mmCIF file of C-alpha atoms in Angstrom:
data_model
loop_
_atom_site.group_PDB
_atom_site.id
_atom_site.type_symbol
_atom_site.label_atom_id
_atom_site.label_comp_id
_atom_site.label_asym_id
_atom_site.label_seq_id
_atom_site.Cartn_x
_atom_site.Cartn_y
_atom_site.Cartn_z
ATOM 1 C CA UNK U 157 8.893 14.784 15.916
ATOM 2 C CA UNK U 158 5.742 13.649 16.951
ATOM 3 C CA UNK U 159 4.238 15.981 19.224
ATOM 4 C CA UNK U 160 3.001 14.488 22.958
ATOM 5 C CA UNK U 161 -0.112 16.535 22.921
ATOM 6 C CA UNK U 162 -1.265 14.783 20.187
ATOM 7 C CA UNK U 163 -1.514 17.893 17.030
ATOM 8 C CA UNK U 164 -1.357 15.211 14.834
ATOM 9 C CA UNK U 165 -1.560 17.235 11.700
ATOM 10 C CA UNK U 166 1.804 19.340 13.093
ATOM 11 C CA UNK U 167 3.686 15.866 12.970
ATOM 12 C CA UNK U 168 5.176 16.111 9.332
ATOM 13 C CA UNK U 169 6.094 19.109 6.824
ATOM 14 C CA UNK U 170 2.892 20.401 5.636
ATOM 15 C CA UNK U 171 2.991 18.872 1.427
ATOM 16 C CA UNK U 172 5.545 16.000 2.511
ATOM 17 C CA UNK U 173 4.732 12.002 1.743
ATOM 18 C CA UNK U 174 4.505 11.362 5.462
ATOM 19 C CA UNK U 175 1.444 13.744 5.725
ATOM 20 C CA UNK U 176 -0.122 11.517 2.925
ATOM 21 C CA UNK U 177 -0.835 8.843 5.839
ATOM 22 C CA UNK U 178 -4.268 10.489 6.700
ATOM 23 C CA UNK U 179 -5.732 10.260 3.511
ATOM 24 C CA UNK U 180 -6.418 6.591 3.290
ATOM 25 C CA UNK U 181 -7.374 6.481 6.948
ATOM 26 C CA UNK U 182 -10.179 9.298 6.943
ATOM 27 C CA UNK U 183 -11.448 7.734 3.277
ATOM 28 C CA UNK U 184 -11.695 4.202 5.020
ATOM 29 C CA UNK U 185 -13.299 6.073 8.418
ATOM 30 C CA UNK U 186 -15.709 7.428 5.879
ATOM 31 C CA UNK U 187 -16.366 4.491 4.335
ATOM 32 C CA UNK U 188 -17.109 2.444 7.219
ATOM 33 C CA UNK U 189 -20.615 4.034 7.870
ATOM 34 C CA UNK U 190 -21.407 3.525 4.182
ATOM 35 C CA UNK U 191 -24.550 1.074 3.795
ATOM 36 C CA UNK U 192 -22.647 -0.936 1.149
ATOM 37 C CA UNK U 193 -18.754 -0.130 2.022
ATOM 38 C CA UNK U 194 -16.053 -0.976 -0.470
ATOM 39 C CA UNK U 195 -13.895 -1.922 2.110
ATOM 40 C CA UNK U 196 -15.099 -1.706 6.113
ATOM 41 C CA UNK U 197 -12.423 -1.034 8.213
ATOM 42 C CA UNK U 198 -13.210 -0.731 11.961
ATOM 43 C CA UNK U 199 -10.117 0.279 13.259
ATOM 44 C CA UNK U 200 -9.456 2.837 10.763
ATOM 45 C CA UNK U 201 -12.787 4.657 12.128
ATOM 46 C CA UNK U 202 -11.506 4.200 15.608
ATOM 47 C CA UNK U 203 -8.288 6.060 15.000
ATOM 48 C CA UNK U 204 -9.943 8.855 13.041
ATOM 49 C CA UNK U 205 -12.576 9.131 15.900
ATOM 50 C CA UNK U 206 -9.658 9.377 18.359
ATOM 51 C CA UNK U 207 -8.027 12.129 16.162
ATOM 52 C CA UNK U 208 -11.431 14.393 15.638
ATOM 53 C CA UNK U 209 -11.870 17.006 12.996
ATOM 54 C CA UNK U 210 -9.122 16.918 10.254
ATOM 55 C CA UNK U 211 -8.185 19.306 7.773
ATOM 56 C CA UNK U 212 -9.876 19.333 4.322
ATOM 57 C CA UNK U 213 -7.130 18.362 2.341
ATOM 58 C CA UNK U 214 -6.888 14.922 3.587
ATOM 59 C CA UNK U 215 -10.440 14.387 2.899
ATOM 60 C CA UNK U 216 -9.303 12.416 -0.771
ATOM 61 C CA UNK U 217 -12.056 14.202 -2.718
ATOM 62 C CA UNK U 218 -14.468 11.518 -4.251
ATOM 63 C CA UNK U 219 -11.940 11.076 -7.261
ATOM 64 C CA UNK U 220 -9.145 9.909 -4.834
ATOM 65 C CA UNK U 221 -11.806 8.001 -2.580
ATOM 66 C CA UNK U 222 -12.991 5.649 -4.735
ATOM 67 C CA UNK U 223 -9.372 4.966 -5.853
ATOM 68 C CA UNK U 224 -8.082 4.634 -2.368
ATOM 69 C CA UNK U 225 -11.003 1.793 -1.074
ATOM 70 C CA UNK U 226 -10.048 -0.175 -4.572
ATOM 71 C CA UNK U 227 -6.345 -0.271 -3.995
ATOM 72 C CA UNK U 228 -7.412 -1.388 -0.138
ATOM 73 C CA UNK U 229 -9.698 -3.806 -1.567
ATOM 74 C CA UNK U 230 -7.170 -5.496 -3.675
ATOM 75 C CA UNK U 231 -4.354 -5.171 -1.516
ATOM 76 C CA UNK U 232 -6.802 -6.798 0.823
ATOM 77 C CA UNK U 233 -7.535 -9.906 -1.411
ATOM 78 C CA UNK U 234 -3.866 -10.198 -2.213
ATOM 79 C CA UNK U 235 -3.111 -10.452 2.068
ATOM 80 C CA UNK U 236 -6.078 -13.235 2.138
ATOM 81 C CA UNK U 237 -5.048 -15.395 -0.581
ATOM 82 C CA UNK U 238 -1.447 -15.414 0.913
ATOM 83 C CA UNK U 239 -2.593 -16.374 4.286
ATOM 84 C CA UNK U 240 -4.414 -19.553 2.927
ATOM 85 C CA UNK U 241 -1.271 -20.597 1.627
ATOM 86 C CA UNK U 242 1.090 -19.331 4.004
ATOM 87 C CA UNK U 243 -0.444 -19.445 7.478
ATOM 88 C CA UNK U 244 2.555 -18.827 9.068
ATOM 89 C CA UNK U 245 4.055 -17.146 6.423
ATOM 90 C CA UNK U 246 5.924 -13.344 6.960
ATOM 91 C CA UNK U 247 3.799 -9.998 5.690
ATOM 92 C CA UNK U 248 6.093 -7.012 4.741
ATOM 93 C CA UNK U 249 4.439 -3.822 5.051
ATOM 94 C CA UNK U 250 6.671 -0.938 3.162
ATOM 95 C CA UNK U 251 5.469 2.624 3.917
ATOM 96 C CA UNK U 252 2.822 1.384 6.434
ATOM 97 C CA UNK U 253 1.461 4.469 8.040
ATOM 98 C CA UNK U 254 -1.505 3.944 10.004
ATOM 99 C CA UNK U 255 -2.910 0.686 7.609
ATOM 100 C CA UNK U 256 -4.150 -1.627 9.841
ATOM 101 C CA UNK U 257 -4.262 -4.916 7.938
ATOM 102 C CA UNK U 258 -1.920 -6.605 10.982
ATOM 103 C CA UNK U 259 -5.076 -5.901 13.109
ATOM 104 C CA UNK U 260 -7.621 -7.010 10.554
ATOM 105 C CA UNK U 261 -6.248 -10.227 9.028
ATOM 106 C CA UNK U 262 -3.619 -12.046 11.893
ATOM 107 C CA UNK U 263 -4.184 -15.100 11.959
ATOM 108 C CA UNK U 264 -1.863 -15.798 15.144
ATOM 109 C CA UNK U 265 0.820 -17.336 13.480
ATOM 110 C CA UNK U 266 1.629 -14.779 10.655
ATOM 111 C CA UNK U 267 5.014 -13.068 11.053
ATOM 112 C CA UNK U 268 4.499 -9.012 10.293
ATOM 113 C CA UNK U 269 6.592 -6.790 9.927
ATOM 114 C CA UNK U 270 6.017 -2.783 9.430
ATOM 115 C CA UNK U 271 8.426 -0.628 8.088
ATOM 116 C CA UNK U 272 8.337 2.805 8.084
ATOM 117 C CA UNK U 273 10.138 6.394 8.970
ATOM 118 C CA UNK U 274 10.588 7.056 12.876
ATOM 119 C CA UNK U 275 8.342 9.811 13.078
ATOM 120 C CA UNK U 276 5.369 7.795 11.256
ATOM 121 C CA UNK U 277 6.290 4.586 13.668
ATOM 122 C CA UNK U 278 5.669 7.328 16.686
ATOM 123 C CA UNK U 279 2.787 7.650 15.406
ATOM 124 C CA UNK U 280 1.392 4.420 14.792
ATOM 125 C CA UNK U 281 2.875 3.675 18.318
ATOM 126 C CA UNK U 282 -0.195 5.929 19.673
ATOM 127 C CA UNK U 283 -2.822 3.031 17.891
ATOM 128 C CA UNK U 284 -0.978 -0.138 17.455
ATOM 129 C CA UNK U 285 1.345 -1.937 19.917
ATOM 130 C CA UNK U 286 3.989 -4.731 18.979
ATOM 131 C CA UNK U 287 3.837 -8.305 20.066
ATOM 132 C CA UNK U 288 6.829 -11.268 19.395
ATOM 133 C CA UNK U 289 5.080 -11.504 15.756
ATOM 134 C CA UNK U 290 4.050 -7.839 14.964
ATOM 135 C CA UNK U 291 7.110 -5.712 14.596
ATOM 136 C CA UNK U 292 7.457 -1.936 14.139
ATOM 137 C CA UNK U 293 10.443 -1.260 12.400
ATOM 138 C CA UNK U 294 10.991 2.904 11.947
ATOM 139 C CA UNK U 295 13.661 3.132 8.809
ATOM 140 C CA UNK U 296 13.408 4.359 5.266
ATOM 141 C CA UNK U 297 12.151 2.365 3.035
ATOM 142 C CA UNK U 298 14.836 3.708 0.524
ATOM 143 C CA UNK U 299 17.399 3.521 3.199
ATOM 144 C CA UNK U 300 17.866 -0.229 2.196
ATOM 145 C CA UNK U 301 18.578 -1.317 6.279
ATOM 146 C CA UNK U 302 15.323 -2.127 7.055
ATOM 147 C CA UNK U 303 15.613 -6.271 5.576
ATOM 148 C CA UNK U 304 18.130 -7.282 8.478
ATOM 149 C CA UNK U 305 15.929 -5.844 11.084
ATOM 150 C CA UNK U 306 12.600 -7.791 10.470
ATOM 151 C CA UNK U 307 14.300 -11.724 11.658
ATOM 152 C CA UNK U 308 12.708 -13.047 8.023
ATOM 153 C CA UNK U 309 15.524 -15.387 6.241
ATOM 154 C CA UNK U 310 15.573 -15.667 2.004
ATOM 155 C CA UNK U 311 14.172 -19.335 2.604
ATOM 156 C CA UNK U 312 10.413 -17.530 4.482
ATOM 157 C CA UNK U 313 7.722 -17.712 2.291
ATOM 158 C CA UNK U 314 7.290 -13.586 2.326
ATOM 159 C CA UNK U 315 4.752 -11.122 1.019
ATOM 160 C CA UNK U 316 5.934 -7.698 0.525
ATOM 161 C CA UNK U 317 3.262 -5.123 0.261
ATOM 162 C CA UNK U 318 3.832 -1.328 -0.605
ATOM 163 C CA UNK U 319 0.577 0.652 -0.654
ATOM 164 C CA UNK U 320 0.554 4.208 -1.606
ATOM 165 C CA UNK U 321 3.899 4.426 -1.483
ATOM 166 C CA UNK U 322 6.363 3.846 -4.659
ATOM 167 C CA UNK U 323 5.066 6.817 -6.198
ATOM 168 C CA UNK U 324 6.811 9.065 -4.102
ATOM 169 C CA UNK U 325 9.953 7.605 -4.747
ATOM 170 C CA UNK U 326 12.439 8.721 -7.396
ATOM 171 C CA UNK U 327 12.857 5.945 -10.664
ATOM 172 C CA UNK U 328 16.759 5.720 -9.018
ATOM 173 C CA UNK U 329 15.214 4.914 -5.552
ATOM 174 C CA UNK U 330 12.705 2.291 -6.467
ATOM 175 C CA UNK U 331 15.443 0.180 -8.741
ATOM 176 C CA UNK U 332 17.108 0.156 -5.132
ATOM 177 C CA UNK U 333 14.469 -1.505 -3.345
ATOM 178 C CA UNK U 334 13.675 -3.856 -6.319
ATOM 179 C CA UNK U 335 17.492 -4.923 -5.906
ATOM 180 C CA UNK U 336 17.411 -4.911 -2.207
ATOM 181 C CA UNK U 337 14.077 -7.180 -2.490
ATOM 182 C CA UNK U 338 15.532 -9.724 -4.777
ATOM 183 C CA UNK U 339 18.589 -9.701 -2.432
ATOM 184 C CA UNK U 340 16.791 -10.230 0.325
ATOM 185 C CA UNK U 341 13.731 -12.192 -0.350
ATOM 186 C CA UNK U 342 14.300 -14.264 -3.377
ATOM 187 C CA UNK U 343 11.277 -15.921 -4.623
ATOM 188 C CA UNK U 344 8.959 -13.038 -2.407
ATOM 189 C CA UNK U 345 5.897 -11.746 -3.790
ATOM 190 C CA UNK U 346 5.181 -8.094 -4.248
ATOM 191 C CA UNK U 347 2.194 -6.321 -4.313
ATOM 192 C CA UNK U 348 2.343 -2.193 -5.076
ATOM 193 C CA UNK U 349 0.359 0.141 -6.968
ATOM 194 C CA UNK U 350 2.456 2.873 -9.129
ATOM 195 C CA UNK U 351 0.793 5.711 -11.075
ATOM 196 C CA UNK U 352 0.679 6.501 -14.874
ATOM 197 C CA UNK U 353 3.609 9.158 -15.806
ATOM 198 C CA UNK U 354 0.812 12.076 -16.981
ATOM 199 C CA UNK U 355 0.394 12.362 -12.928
ATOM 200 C CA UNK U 356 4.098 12.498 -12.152
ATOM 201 C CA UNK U 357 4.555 16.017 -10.535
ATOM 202 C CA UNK U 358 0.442 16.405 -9.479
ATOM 203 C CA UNK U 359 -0.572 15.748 -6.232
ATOM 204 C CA UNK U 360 -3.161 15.551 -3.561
ATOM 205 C CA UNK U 361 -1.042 16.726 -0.911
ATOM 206 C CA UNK U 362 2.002 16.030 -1.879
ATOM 207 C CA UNK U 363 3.766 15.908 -5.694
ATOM 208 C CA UNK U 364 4.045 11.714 -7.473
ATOM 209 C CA UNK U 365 7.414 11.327 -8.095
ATOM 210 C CA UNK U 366 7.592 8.213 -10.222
ATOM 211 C CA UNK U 367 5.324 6.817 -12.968
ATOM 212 C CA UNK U 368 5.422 4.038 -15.690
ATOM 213 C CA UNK U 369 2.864 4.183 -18.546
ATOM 214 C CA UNK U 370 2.865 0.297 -18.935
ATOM 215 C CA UNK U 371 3.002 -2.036 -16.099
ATOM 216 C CA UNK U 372 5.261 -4.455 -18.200
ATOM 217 C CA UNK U 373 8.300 -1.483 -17.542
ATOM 218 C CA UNK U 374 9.195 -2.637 -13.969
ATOM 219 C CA UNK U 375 10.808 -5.686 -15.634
ATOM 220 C CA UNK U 376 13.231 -3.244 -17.235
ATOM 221 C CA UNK U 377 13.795 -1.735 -13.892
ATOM 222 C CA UNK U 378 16.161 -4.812 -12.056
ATOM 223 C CA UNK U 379 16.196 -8.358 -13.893
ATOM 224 C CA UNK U 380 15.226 -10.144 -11.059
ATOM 225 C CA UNK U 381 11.586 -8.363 -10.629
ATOM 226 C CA UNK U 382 8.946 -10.832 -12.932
ATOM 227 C CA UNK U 383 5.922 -9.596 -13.563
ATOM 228 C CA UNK U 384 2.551 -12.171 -12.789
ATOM 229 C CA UNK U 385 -0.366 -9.739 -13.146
ATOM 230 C CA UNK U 386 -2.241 -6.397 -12.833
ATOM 231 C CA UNK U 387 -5.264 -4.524 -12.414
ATOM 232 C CA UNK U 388 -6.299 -1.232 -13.386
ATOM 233 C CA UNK U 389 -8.282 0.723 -10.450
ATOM 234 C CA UNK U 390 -9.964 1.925 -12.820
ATOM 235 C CA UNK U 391 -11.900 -1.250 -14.050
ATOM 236 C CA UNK U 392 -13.394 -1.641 -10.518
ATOM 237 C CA UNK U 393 -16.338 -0.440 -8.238
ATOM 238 C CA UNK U 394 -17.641 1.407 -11.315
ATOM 239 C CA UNK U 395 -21.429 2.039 -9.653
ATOM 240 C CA UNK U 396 -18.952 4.482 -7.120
ATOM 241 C CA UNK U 397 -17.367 6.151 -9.638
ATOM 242 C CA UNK U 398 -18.500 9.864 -10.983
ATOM 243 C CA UNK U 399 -18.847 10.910 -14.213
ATOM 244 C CA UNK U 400 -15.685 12.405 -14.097
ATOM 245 C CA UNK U 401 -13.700 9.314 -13.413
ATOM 246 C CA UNK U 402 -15.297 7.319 -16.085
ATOM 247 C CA UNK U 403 -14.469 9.534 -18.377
ATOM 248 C CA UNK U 404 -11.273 9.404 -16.608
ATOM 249 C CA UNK U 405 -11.359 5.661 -17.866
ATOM 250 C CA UNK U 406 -11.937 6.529 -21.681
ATOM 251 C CA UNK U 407 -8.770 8.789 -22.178
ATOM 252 C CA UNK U 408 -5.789 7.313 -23.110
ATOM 253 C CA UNK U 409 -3.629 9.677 -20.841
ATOM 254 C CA UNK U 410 -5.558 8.499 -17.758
ATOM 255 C CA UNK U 411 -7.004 5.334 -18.474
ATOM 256 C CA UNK U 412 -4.584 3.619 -16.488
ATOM 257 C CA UNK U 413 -3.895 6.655 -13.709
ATOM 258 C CA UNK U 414 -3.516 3.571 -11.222
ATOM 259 C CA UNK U 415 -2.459 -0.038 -11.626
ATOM 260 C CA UNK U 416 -2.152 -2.547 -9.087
ATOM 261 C CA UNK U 417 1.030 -4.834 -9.785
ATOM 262 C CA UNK U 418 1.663 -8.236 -8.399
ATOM 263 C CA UNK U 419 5.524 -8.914 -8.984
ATOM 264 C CA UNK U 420 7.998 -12.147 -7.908
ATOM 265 C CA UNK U 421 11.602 -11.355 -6.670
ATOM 266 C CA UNK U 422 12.815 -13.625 -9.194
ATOM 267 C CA UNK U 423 16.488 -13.729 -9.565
ATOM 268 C CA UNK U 424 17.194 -17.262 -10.822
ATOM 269 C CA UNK U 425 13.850 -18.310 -12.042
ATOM 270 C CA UNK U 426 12.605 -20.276 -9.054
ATOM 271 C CA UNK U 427 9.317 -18.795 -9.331
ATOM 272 C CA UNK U 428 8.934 -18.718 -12.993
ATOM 273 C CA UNK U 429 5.954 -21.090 -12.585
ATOM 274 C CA UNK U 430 4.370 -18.724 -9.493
ATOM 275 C CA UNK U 431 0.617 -18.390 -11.075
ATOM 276 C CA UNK U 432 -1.398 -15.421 -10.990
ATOM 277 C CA UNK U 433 -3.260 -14.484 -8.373
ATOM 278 C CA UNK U 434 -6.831 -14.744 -10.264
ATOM 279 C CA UNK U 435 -9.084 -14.189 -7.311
ATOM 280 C CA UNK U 436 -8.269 -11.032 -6.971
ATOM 281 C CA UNK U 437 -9.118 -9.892 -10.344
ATOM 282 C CA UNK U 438 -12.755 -11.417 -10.047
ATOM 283 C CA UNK U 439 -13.947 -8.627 -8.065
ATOM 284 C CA UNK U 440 -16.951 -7.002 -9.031
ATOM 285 C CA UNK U 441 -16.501 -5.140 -11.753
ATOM 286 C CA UNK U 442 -19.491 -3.002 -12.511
#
């Protein structure tokens, strides 16, 4: 339970996914203040400046850091080229914690919705609020129950996004909300970013569950899930990135630590002529 005088860190199991929330928020707080930020999140620095001193461990390290602000980045230019062709279009957010893309990127006639577990939605309740188009919606993702709860309809142009998240899932539970998906949201587009199997069982706080070693194996994980594109973190913001990480980028084993996948819930082939999503793979890649 989330506690009412506001021990934030005391919310979740110390090690658990939940607790994993604060990373990406104090990275993006960070990053705000930075003269040429990756990714400048306002809000995120509000809510960390609200919360005060945090433990160490959610700091990211700069190996995570630079990671984190890439994902956001292109999770970010996946939300804006949907919005210019959906304006009124419905945003999934799986695993949302405390993102706040619904505050940076409505457009007043987007439909989101925010799914997450009841103790993380208590949270967020303390820094977001609902409206008849923003939903909270406090279920497991792996549950599978959280679909019929957000009003969107298999005919709604939808964009499912699930950031920092998948990872922590068993192999088992993810084929379960790939089949939910295409159940659900036929024709939907999926953004997510899953690890490379050599960090399955590491962690920053808490252990990666999941891995692939080739983006092309989530086809083989439910035949409805087509594969349009993806981008390795790795090949991006490389002026930010230590020596470390770009030797990080040489070795086979870690190469590809991160990928970004864009994926279509594509159980009949209605979207076998869905294009990929090249403006998000012109970022600046130096």
């Amino acid at each position: 339970m989330v506690n009412a005088d506001k021990d934030y860190y005391y919310c979740f199991e110390k090690g658990s996914p939940e607790e994993t929330l604060f990373i990406p928020l104090f990275v993006k707080a960070e990053e705000f203040a930075s003269k040429a930020p990756i990714v400048k999140d306002q809000k995120a620095f509000e809510i960390a400046r609200s919360i005060g001193t945090h433990p160490k461990r959610f700091d990211g390290g700069s190996i995570a850091g630079v990671g984190i602000l890439t994902r956001t980045q292109l999770f970010d230019k996946a939300v804006t080229e949907f919005i210019k062709s959906n304006p009124e279009g419905v945003v999934i957010n799986l695993g949302v914690g405390l993102d706040t893309r619904s505050s940076r990127f409505d457009n007043g006639r987007l439909r989101w919705y925010e799914v997450d577990l009841p103790d993380v939605i208590r949270l967020r309740r303390m820094f977001f609020t609902e409206n008849e188009r923003i939903r909270f919606i406090p279920e497991s993702v792996a549950d599978l129950r959280w679909a019929e709860k957000t009003g969107a309809t298999r005919t709604d142009r939808v964009l499912i996004l699930a950031e920092g998240l998948l990872m922590y899932l068993s192999e088992e539970q993810v084929k379960g909300v790939f089949e939910y998906i295409c159940d659900c949201f036929p024709g939907a587009d999926l953004y997510f970013d899953v690890i490379h199997s050599y960090f399955v069982g590491k962690a920053i706080t808490s252990p990666f569950v999941w891995g692939i070693d080739r983006a092309e194996e989530i086809t083989g994980l439910h035949p409805g899930i087509r594969l349009v594109e993806n981008w390795s973190i790795g090949d991006f913001n490389k002026k930010r990135q230590s020596l470390f990480l770009r030797i990080m980028n040489i070795l086979p084993s870690t190469r590809n630590r991160s990928r970004i996948i864009h994926a279509v819930a594509d159980i009949s082939g209605m979207a076998a002529d869905r294009p990929a999503n090249r403006n998000i793979g012109n970022s600046e890649r130096i």
